[in-house]
Amino acid sequence: MYWLVEDEEQLNVLINSGYKKAFIEVIPYNDTIHPVQNHVSLVYIRPIKSSKGYMICIVHSEALNGLNTRINDLLNKFEVLYCRDKKEILHYFPIKTLYDINLPPTTYIRPTTNTHDLYYRKYKDNKELNLIIPIVKHFELCETIFRDLKANINNKKTEYGQFYNSRVSLVFNAIERSGLRVHVPTFEQFFHPINGEHTYTQFNLKTTTTRPSNKFNNVNYAALNKENGCRKSFVPRNNRFVEIDISAFHPSLAARLIDYDFAGVDIHAHFASLYGVDYKKSKELTFKQLYGGVFENYRSLEFFKKIEEYVGKTWDKFQSDGFIECKISNYRYEKEKLDNMNPQKLFNYVLQNLETSTNVLILWKILCILRGYKTKLVLYTYDSFLFDYDESEPTVLENIRNIFKEFSLNIKEIEGYDYNFGEIA
């Protein structure tokens, strides 16, 4: 059988081959275009029990086209489709059998060939660039990816792998699909030219700490400037933006790690009274000690006494067992995979993992509530959730607020007709 599948007869042979497990990679029209706005040119399938891979042609200048309507017939034949990036491929094929084998902390950089580099240097603005790069070069690229990752297929399945595949990749794919409406002149003033009035974020989930970053086309959506007016670029599709922020999120999470109860009080106000400072200074002191270590003059406070005990015990376990397993996600920070670790840095990693995994559970519940509604969750940044709210759906926000109550988290809200919320530019 040919490696290039470009007609119905060849496709039927592959469909009826009896293969149950395979590796999949997707070649879009252009690698620099966001998957939401992209299309599929080629699909690489490497059955695990086959000695070679196959390239199914959807649209390409070198081959016959027209298999787009049948590609799902092939994909649905497999019990498992292993992949490099489930979140990405879900944009093209929202199928349940995808299983990401490239889990954190491994940051696998998708390789290229010399031919790809040449074409992208000369013609990167061509929205259909991959349709003119030779198919054999795309095949070579996909074979390289499979060779690089195939050993992961046999890795022991973990609880974290299940959590990542069943929750993490799905919720961030959903947020990416929502996109953000923009005021085009303002957006182009601060960022880059845009085609249409929507922009899309892209989360990188394969980070060392497991805390996702969010950047696309040189726009860092996880750290948009609050002072220069760039946030006015983002405007709602519906009636207004509503942002829900979790108050004192990291102190709240740290309290759960050490079994400390703030009894529902405003955490920063509580510490302000203990420190003998104002609210703003209280926040600064608390965060400095959580991230950098407890100050000598506050070690007698029960919260920080317990924090120091937890940091010490966690480090001792990390040293003796070679790993620490996190709550909720069951992710393991493994000593042999982490360089230059120290007790405080390890604690920060554990805290960031708990933040992310807690938010994944919250996001899952939010997205379930929003199914079928016009109100959308359009941006997430660590302790902040931005909703494009439709006023004809008055119960939605109350249902979302109740989710945060379920997790015993205090929240505050702000709303406005752009993402600047009236801040001074």
Tab-separated table of C-alpha atoms in Angstrom:
chain	number	residue	atom	x	y	z
A	1	MET	CA	0.000	0.000	0.000
A	2	TYR	CA	1.233	3.509	-0.869
A	3	TRP	CA	2.295	5.873	1.926
A	4	LEU	CA	0.284	8.682	0.292
A	5	VAL	CA	-3.459	8.174	0.533
A	6	GLU	CA	-5.255	10.391	-1.972
A	7	ASP	CA	-8.270	8.512	-3.278
A	8	GLU	CA	-11.270	6.573	-1.962
A	9	GLU	CA	-9.871	3.149	-2.830
A	10	GLN	CA	-6.632	3.722	-0.926
A	11	LEU	CA	-8.529	5.180	2.026
A	12	ASN	CA	-10.869	2.186	2.168
A	13	VAL	CA	-7.902	-0.177	2.365
A	14	LEU	CA	-6.619	1.728	5.401
A	15	ILE	CA	-10.086	1.911	6.982
A	16	ASN	CA	-10.472	-1.861	6.662
A	17	SER	CA	-6.932	-2.664	7.787
A	18	GLY	CA	-8.038	-3.606	11.321
A	19	TYR	CA	-5.577	-1.308	13.076
A	20	LYS	CA	-6.903	-0.186	16.479
A	21	LYS	CA	-4.177	2.119	17.757
A	22	ALA	CA	-2.249	4.779	15.885
A	23	PHE	CA	-0.300	8.007	16.202
A	24	ILE	CA	-1.782	11.119	14.580
A	25	GLU	CA	-0.311	14.442	13.493
A	26	VAL	CA	-2.111	17.194	11.586
A	27	ILE	CA	-0.602	19.445	8.930
A	28	PRO	CA	-2.696	22.641	8.715
A	29	TYR	CA	-2.736	25.192	5.899
A	30	ASN	CA	-0.146	27.336	7.682
A	31	ASP	CA	1.680	26.643	10.960
A	32	THR	CA	1.518	30.289	12.083
A	33	ILE	CA	-2.273	30.614	11.879
A	34	HIS	CA	-4.301	29.889	15.012
A	35	PRO	CA	-6.013	26.464	14.816
A	36	VAL	CA	-9.463	28.057	15.255
A	37	GLN	CA	-8.937	29.958	11.988
A	38	ASN	CA	-6.961	27.241	10.245
A	39	HIS	CA	-7.848	24.272	8.046
A	40	VAL	CA	-6.428	20.778	7.549
A	41	SER	CA	-4.192	20.041	4.604
A	42	LEU	CA	-2.836	16.585	5.509
A	43	VAL	CA	-3.331	14.014	8.240
A	44	TYR	CA	-0.506	11.687	9.200
A	45	ILE	CA	-1.542	8.342	10.627
A	46	ARG	CA	1.005	5.844	11.947
A	47	PRO	CA	-0.682	2.617	13.099
A	48	ILE	CA	1.300	1.292	16.038
A	49	LYS	CA	1.533	-2.194	14.550
A	50	SER	CA	2.425	-0.954	11.085
A	51	SER	CA	5.950	-0.637	9.763
A	52	LYS	CA	5.205	2.726	8.193
A	53	GLY	CA	2.999	5.785	8.392
A	54	TYR	CA	0.420	7.089	5.941
A	55	MET	CA	-0.327	10.604	4.793
A	56	ILE	CA	-3.968	11.237	4.024
A	57	CYS	CA	-4.470	14.136	1.650
A	58	ILE	CA	-7.311	16.536	2.360
A	59	VAL	CA	-6.114	19.518	0.333
A	60	HIS	CA	-2.706	19.885	-1.313
A	61	SER	CA	-1.393	21.138	-4.648
A	62	GLU	CA	0.493	17.907	-5.385
A	63	ALA	CA	-2.277	15.387	-4.869
A	64	LEU	CA	-5.842	14.506	-5.620
A	65	ASN	CA	-8.236	16.059	-3.124
A	66	GLY	CA	-11.644	15.210	-1.772
A	67	LEU	CA	-11.065	12.920	1.244
A	68	ASN	CA	-12.251	15.538	3.710
A	69	THR	CA	-15.687	13.945	4.030
A	70	ARG	CA	-14.198	10.508	4.692
A	71	ILE	CA	-11.372	11.298	7.089
A	72	ASN	CA	-13.681	10.906	10.093
A	73	ASP	CA	-14.608	7.423	8.884
A	74	LEU	CA	-10.946	6.510	9.244
A	75	LEU	CA	-10.322	8.253	12.558
A	76	ASN	CA	-13.415	6.713	14.141
A	77	LYS	CA	-12.035	3.234	13.423
A	78	PHE	CA	-9.277	3.652	15.998
A	79	GLU	CA	-9.727	2.894	19.688
A	80	VAL	CA	-6.820	5.189	20.596
A	81	LEU	CA	-5.138	7.973	18.649
A	82	TYR	CA	-1.904	8.987	20.356
A	83	CYS	CA	-0.803	12.547	19.676
A	84	ARG	CA	1.773	15.236	20.367
A	85	ASP	CA	-0.717	17.920	21.443
A	86	LYS	CA	-4.311	16.938	22.158
A	87	LYS	CA	-5.442	20.515	22.824
A	88	GLU	CA	-4.291	21.545	19.352
A	89	ILE	CA	-5.667	18.578	17.428
A	90	LEU	CA	-9.074	18.931	19.117
A	91	HIS	CA	-9.518	22.135	17.119
A	92	TYR	CA	-9.397	20.086	13.927
A	93	PHE	CA	-10.915	16.795	15.068
A	94	PRO	CA	-13.008	16.859	18.284
A	95	ILE	CA	-12.781	13.119	18.867
A	96	LYS	CA	-12.747	11.318	22.218
A	97	THR	CA	-10.052	8.796	21.324
A	98	LEU	CA	-7.185	11.317	21.293
A	99	TYR	CA	-4.541	10.669	23.948
A	100	ASP	CA	-1.677	13.088	24.512
A	101	ILE	CA	1.609	11.258	25.112
A	102	ASN	CA	3.689	14.433	25.380
A	103	LEU	CA	2.971	15.382	28.986
A	104	PRO	CA	4.743	17.995	31.156
A	105	PRO	CA	7.459	18.592	32.162
A	106	THR	CA	8.692	17.608	28.698
A	107	THR	CA	8.573	20.658	26.441
A	108	TYR	CA	8.774	19.066	23.011
A	109	ILE	CA	9.482	21.617	20.309
A	110	ARG	CA	7.889	20.546	17.046
A	111	PRO	CA	10.770	20.070	14.600
A	112	THR	CA	11.066	21.370	11.058
A	113	THR	CA	12.966	20.390	7.924
A	114	ASN	CA	15.298	22.620	5.952
A	115	THR	CA	12.604	22.856	3.308
A	116	HIS	CA	10.036	24.078	5.843
A	117	ASP	CA	12.503	26.661	7.150
A	118	LEU	CA	13.187	27.941	3.634
A	119	TYR	CA	9.528	28.277	2.690
A	120	TYR	CA	8.578	29.933	5.979
A	121	ARG	CA	11.401	32.465	5.651
A	122	LYS	CA	10.244	33.464	2.172
A	123	TYR	CA	6.476	33.027	2.212
A	124	LYS	CA	5.276	32.913	5.825
A	125	ASP	CA	2.375	35.272	5.057
A	126	ASN	CA	0.916	32.829	2.538
A	127	LYS	CA	-2.133	31.457	4.381
A	128	GLU	CA	-1.938	28.224	2.382
A	129	LEU	CA	1.814	27.754	2.570
A	130	ASN	CA	1.757	24.096	3.621
A	131	LEU	CA	-0.261	23.314	0.494
A	132	ILE	CA	2.788	24.063	-1.661
A	133	ILE	CA	5.523	22.588	0.551
A	134	PRO	CA	6.165	19.099	-0.912
A	135	ILE	CA	4.106	16.373	0.738
A	136	VAL	CA	7.176	14.204	1.099
A	137	LYS	CA	8.695	16.878	3.357
A	138	HIS	CA	5.586	16.959	5.530
A	139	PHE	CA	5.781	13.172	5.700
A	140	GLU	CA	9.442	13.357	6.706
A	141	LEU	CA	8.550	15.832	9.446
A	142	CYS	CA	5.745	13.627	10.804
A	143	GLU	CA	7.952	10.540	10.777
A	144	THR	CA	10.499	12.463	12.850
A	145	ILE	CA	7.837	13.480	15.380
A	146	PHE	CA	6.658	9.882	15.671
A	147	ARG	CA	10.207	8.577	16.168
A	148	ASP	CA	10.826	11.211	18.841
A	149	LEU	CA	7.684	10.391	20.815
A	150	LYS	CA	6.895	6.737	20.128
A	151	ALA	CA	8.624	5.523	23.310
A	152	ASN	CA	6.075	7.519	25.320
A	153	ILE	CA	3.296	5.274	24.037
A	154	ASN	CA	4.591	2.465	26.223
A	155	ASN	CA	4.996	4.631	29.310
A	156	LYS	CA	2.944	3.501	32.266
A	157	LYS	CA	-0.373	5.340	32.317
A	158	THR	CA	-0.619	7.647	35.337
A	159	GLU	CA	-3.420	9.390	37.209
A	160	TYR	CA	-1.953	12.681	36.061
A	161	GLY	CA	-2.031	11.498	32.446
A	162	GLN	CA	-5.711	10.753	32.875
A	163	PHE	CA	-6.352	14.143	34.488
A	164	TYR	CA	-4.459	15.924	31.734
A	165	ASN	CA	-6.249	14.108	28.912
A	166	SER	CA	-9.750	14.122	30.369
A	167	ARG	CA	-9.781	17.639	31.830
A	168	VAL	CA	-6.764	19.904	31.227
A	169	SER	CA	-6.536	19.691	27.439
A	170	LEU	CA	-10.316	19.968	27.042
A	171	VAL	CA	-10.913	23.070	29.149
A	172	PHE	CA	-8.101	25.072	27.587
A	173	ASN	CA	-9.144	24.013	24.090
A	174	ALA	CA	-12.636	25.313	24.886
A	175	ILE	CA	-11.339	28.695	26.084
A	176	GLU	CA	-9.200	29.052	22.968
A	177	ARG	CA	-12.212	28.395	20.748
A	178	SER	CA	-14.180	31.211	22.367
A	179	GLY	CA	-11.777	33.929	21.255
A	180	LEU	CA	-11.924	37.638	22.058
A	181	ARG	CA	-13.680	40.325	20.051
A	182	VAL	CA	-11.485	43.356	19.412
A	183	HIS	CA	-11.854	46.989	18.450
A	184	VAL	CA	-9.679	46.690	15.367
A	185	PRO	CA	-8.016	50.160	15.227
A	186	THR	CA	-7.114	50.028	18.930
A	187	PHE	CA	-5.867	46.448	18.736
A	188	GLU	CA	-3.681	47.234	15.736
A	189	GLN	CA	-2.320	50.327	17.500
A	190	PHE	CA	-1.021	48.237	20.397
A	191	PHE	CA	-0.362	44.825	18.857
A	192	HIS	CA	-0.423	43.785	15.196
A	193	PRO	CA	-2.579	43.912	12.047
A	194	ILE	CA	-5.606	41.654	12.255
A	195	ASN	CA	-7.978	40.137	9.717
A	196	GLY	CA	-11.510	40.353	11.104
A	197	GLU	CA	-12.600	41.437	14.563
A	198	HIS	CA	-11.643	38.413	16.648
A	199	THR	CA	-8.354	37.294	18.124
A	200	TYR	CA	-7.552	33.957	19.715
A	201	THR	CA	-5.345	33.008	22.622
A	202	GLN	CA	-3.122	29.933	22.768
A	203	PHE	CA	-2.206	28.233	26.023
A	204	ASN	CA	1.086	26.445	26.438
A	205	LEU	CA	0.330	23.589	28.839
A	206	LYS	CA	3.736	21.903	28.568
A	207	THR	CA	5.584	24.004	31.143
A	208	THR	CA	7.923	22.885	33.922
A	209	THR	CA	5.587	23.993	36.707
A	210	THR	CA	2.412	22.891	34.791
A	211	ARG	CA	1.112	26.464	35.139
A	212	PRO	CA	0.053	27.398	31.578
A	213	SER	CA	1.338	30.422	29.740
A	214	ASN	CA	-0.889	32.126	27.184
A	215	LYS	CA	0.693	33.797	24.199
A	216	PHE	CA	-0.052	33.960	20.489
A	217	ASN	CA	1.407	36.038	17.680
A	218	ASN	CA	3.653	37.881	20.164
A	219	VAL	CA	0.732	38.969	22.352
A	220	ASN	CA	1.094	37.799	25.961
A	221	TYR	CA	-2.547	37.383	26.990
A	222	ALA	CA	-1.526	36.269	30.474
A	223	ALA	CA	0.147	39.611	31.205
A	224	LEU	CA	-1.630	42.360	29.273
A	225	ASN	CA	-0.476	45.794	30.398
A	226	LYS	CA	-2.933	47.412	32.832
A	227	GLU	CA	-1.546	50.928	32.496
A	228	ASN	CA	-1.068	51.799	28.812
A	229	GLY	CA	-4.654	51.376	27.576
A	230	CYS	CA	-4.039	48.277	25.455
A	231	ARG	CA	-6.864	46.467	27.241
A	232	LYS	CA	-9.341	48.809	25.560
A	233	SER	CA	-8.630	46.719	22.463
A	234	PHE	CA	-10.871	43.950	23.789
A	235	VAL	CA	-14.630	44.470	23.674
A	236	PRO	CA	-17.585	42.123	24.263
A	237	ARG	CA	-19.628	40.419	21.577
A	238	ASN	CA	-22.599	40.546	23.910
A	239	ASN	CA	-23.541	43.308	26.379
A	240	ARG	CA	-20.519	43.645	28.644
A	241	PHE	CA	-17.480	42.009	30.175
A	242	VAL	CA	-17.676	40.600	33.693
A	243	GLU	CA	-14.392	39.622	35.334
A	244	ILE	CA	-14.417	37.373	38.380
A	245	ASP	CA	-11.209	37.391	40.425
A	246	ILE	CA	-10.404	34.975	43.240
A	247	SER	CA	-9.349	36.905	46.329
A	248	ALA	CA	-6.079	35.892	48.011
A	249	PHE	CA	-5.955	32.737	45.916
A	250	HIS	CA	-2.452	31.544	46.767
A	251	PRO	CA	-2.776	32.139	50.517
A	252	SER	CA	-6.082	30.238	50.366
A	253	LEU	CA	-4.437	27.340	48.547
A	254	ALA	CA	-1.437	27.364	50.871
A	255	ALA	CA	-3.835	27.161	53.817
A	256	ARG	CA	-5.255	23.950	52.343
A	257	LEU	CA	-1.802	22.453	52.057
A	258	ILE	CA	-1.060	23.117	55.740
A	259	ASP	CA	-4.586	22.530	57.097
A	260	TYR	CA	-5.049	26.112	58.255
A	261	ASP	CA	-8.511	27.674	58.452
A	262	PHE	CA	-9.038	31.376	57.805
A	263	ALA	CA	-12.697	30.917	58.822
A	264	GLY	CA	-14.019	32.847	55.827
A	265	VAL	CA	-12.430	36.172	56.756
A	266	ASP	CA	-10.750	38.542	54.287
A	267	ILE	CA	-7.260	37.041	54.346
A	268	HIS	CA	-5.341	40.219	53.552
A	269	ALA	CA	-7.326	42.206	56.135
A	270	HIS	CA	-6.621	39.440	58.650
A	271	PHE	CA	-2.880	39.642	58.021
A	272	ALA	CA	-2.990	43.451	58.013
A	273	SER	CA	-4.151	43.343	61.632
A	274	LEU	CA	-1.437	40.837	62.527
A	275	TYR	CA	1.320	42.781	60.749
A	276	GLY	CA	0.059	46.149	61.960
A	277	VAL	CA	0.090	47.588	58.420
A	278	ASP	CA	-2.473	48.710	55.832
A	279	TYR	CA	-4.246	46.385	53.387
A	280	LYS	CA	-1.942	47.027	50.414
A	281	LYS	CA	1.212	46.477	52.459
A	282	SER	CA	-0.331	43.329	53.935
A	283	LYS	CA	-0.758	41.799	50.481
A	284	GLU	CA	2.841	42.642	49.609
A	285	LEU	CA	4.241	41.092	52.802
A	286	THR	CA	2.175	37.918	52.486
A	287	PHE	CA	3.101	37.252	48.869
A	288	LYS	CA	6.793	37.977	49.459
A	289	GLN	CA	6.843	35.362	52.218
A	290	LEU	CA	4.886	32.755	50.275
A	291	TYR	CA	7.156	33.026	47.247
A	292	GLY	CA	10.469	33.933	48.850
A	293	GLY	CA	10.482	32.524	52.346
A	294	VAL	CA	9.140	33.563	55.750
A	295	PHE	CA	10.606	36.684	57.358
A	296	GLU	CA	12.221	36.259	60.754
A	297	ASN	CA	9.831	38.649	62.531
A	298	TYR	CA	6.724	36.752	61.338
A	299	ARG	CA	7.809	33.165	62.036
A	300	SER	CA	5.812	33.121	65.250
A	301	LEU	CA	2.516	33.561	63.377
A	302	GLU	CA	0.766	30.187	63.220
A	303	PHE	CA	0.144	30.348	59.451
A	304	PHE	CA	3.783	30.988	58.610
A	305	LYS	CA	5.006	28.555	61.244
A	306	LYS	CA	2.993	25.857	59.474
A	307	ILE	CA	4.217	27.032	56.074
A	308	GLU	CA	7.829	26.594	57.153
A	309	GLU	CA	7.062	23.145	58.555
A	310	TYR	CA	5.337	22.129	55.323
A	311	VAL	CA	8.198	23.441	53.164
A	312	GLY	CA	10.722	21.489	55.249
A	313	LYS	CA	8.761	18.226	55.257
A	314	THR	CA	8.036	18.481	51.524
A	315	TRP	CA	11.714	19.012	50.774
A	316	ASP	CA	12.757	16.087	52.963
A	317	LYS	CA	10.287	13.802	51.190
A	318	PHE	CA	11.431	15.070	47.797
A	319	GLN	CA	15.037	14.281	48.738
A	320	SER	CA	14.326	10.836	50.205
A	321	ASP	CA	11.672	9.570	47.739
A	322	GLY	CA	12.914	11.378	44.656
A	323	PHE	CA	9.523	12.944	43.940
A	324	ILE	CA	6.545	14.827	45.344
A	325	GLU	CA	3.003	13.994	44.239
A	326	CYS	CA	0.578	16.920	44.044
A	327	LYS	CA	-2.993	17.035	45.263
A	328	ILE	CA	-5.896	16.877	42.764
A	329	SER	CA	-3.802	16.359	39.616
A	330	ASN	CA	-1.516	13.642	41.051
A	331	TYR	CA	1.286	15.266	39.104
A	332	ARG	CA	4.778	14.270	40.247
A	333	TYR	CA	7.699	16.636	40.516
A	334	GLU	CA	10.618	14.262	40.039
A	335	LYS	CA	14.057	15.089	41.372
A	336	GLU	CA	15.915	13.674	38.376
A	337	LYS	CA	13.946	15.892	35.969
A	338	LEU	CA	14.397	19.190	37.816
A	339	ASP	CA	17.587	21.218	38.071
A	340	ASN	CA	18.657	23.704	40.738
A	341	MET	CA	15.800	22.929	43.088
A	342	ASN	CA	15.593	24.192	46.639
A	343	PRO	CA	12.910	23.963	49.342
A	344	GLN	CA	11.231	27.297	48.562
A	345	LYS	CA	11.278	26.738	44.799
A	346	LEU	CA	9.697	23.307	45.220
A	347	PHE	CA	6.968	24.813	47.406
A	348	ASN	CA	6.267	27.425	44.724
A	349	TYR	CA	5.958	24.654	42.112
A	350	VAL	CA	3.539	22.703	44.315
A	351	LEU	CA	1.478	25.836	44.908
A	352	GLN	CA	1.309	26.635	41.185
A	353	ASN	CA	0.264	23.083	40.390
A	354	LEU	CA	-2.503	23.239	42.992
A	355	GLU	CA	-3.617	26.574	41.523
A	356	THR	CA	-3.796	25.151	38.002
A	357	SER	CA	-5.472	21.874	38.903
A	358	THR	CA	-8.035	23.625	41.122
A	359	ASN	CA	-8.800	26.022	38.306
A	360	VAL	CA	-9.173	23.162	35.842
A	361	LEU	CA	-11.930	21.729	38.035
A	362	ILE	CA	-13.541	25.181	38.283
A	363	LEU	CA	-13.233	25.753	34.543
A	364	TRP	CA	-14.789	22.374	33.798
A	365	LYS	CA	-17.846	23.238	35.886
A	366	ILE	CA	-18.106	26.712	34.351
A	367	LEU	CA	-17.925	25.363	30.801
A	368	CYS	CA	-20.604	22.785	31.593
A	369	ILE	CA	-22.888	25.571	32.817
A	370	LEU	CA	-22.239	27.752	29.764
A	371	ARG	CA	-23.021	25.010	27.254
A	372	GLY	CA	-25.717	26.322	24.946
A	373	TYR	CA	-25.591	29.889	26.309
A	374	LYS	CA	-24.504	33.079	24.569
A	375	THR	CA	-22.410	34.097	27.580
A	376	LYS	CA	-18.856	32.836	27.052
A	377	LEU	CA	-15.698	32.435	29.091
A	378	VAL	CA	-13.191	34.213	26.855
A	379	LEU	CA	-10.033	34.548	28.950
A	380	TYR	CA	-8.455	32.877	31.966
A	381	THR	CA	-5.344	34.105	33.782
A	382	TYR	CA	-4.475	32.254	36.991
A	383	ASP	CA	-6.894	33.869	39.472
A	384	SER	CA	-9.042	35.750	36.966
A	385	PHE	CA	-11.930	34.642	34.735
A	386	LEU	CA	-13.265	36.961	32.021
A	387	PHE	CA	-16.825	36.468	30.780
A	388	ASP	CA	-18.461	37.963	27.698
A	389	TYR	CA	-21.886	38.331	29.310
A	390	ASP	CA	-25.296	38.360	27.649
A	391	GLU	CA	-27.881	40.205	29.744
A	392	SER	CA	-30.696	37.954	28.516
A	393	GLU	CA	-29.168	35.158	30.643
A	394	PRO	CA	-29.472	36.576	34.192
A	395	THR	CA	-29.077	33.231	36.020
A	396	VAL	CA	-25.749	32.365	34.436
A	397	LEU	CA	-23.565	34.571	36.610
A	398	GLU	CA	-25.227	33.432	39.817
A	399	ASN	CA	-24.672	29.801	38.834
A	400	ILE	CA	-21.007	30.589	38.176
A	401	ARG	CA	-20.640	32.380	41.506
A	402	ASN	CA	-21.973	29.266	43.204
A	403	ILE	CA	-19.107	27.245	41.726
A	404	PHE	CA	-16.569	29.385	43.565
A	405	LYS	CA	-18.628	28.955	46.729
A	406	GLU	CA	-18.408	25.170	46.256
A	407	PHE	CA	-14.623	25.545	46.349
A	408	SER	CA	-14.817	27.869	49.404
A	409	LEU	CA	-13.168	30.699	47.512
A	410	ASN	CA	-13.916	34.381	47.958
A	411	ILE	CA	-14.363	36.382	44.773
A	412	LYS	CA	-14.699	39.952	43.630
A	413	GLU	CA	-16.209	41.208	40.373
A	414	ILE	CA	-15.692	44.088	38.001
A	415	GLU	CA	-17.568	44.822	34.801
A	416	GLY	CA	-17.356	47.174	31.862
A	417	TYR	CA	-17.706	47.706	28.145
A	418	ASP	CA	-14.079	46.906	27.400
A	419	TYR	CA	-11.291	45.007	29.167
A	420	ASN	CA	-9.774	48.197	30.568
A	421	PHE	CA	-12.704	48.565	32.984
A	422	GLY	CA	-12.257	52.309	33.112
A	423	GLU	CA	-8.604	52.168	34.178
A	424	ILE	CA	-6.455	55.197	33.458
A	425	ALA	CA	-4.606	54.831	30.163
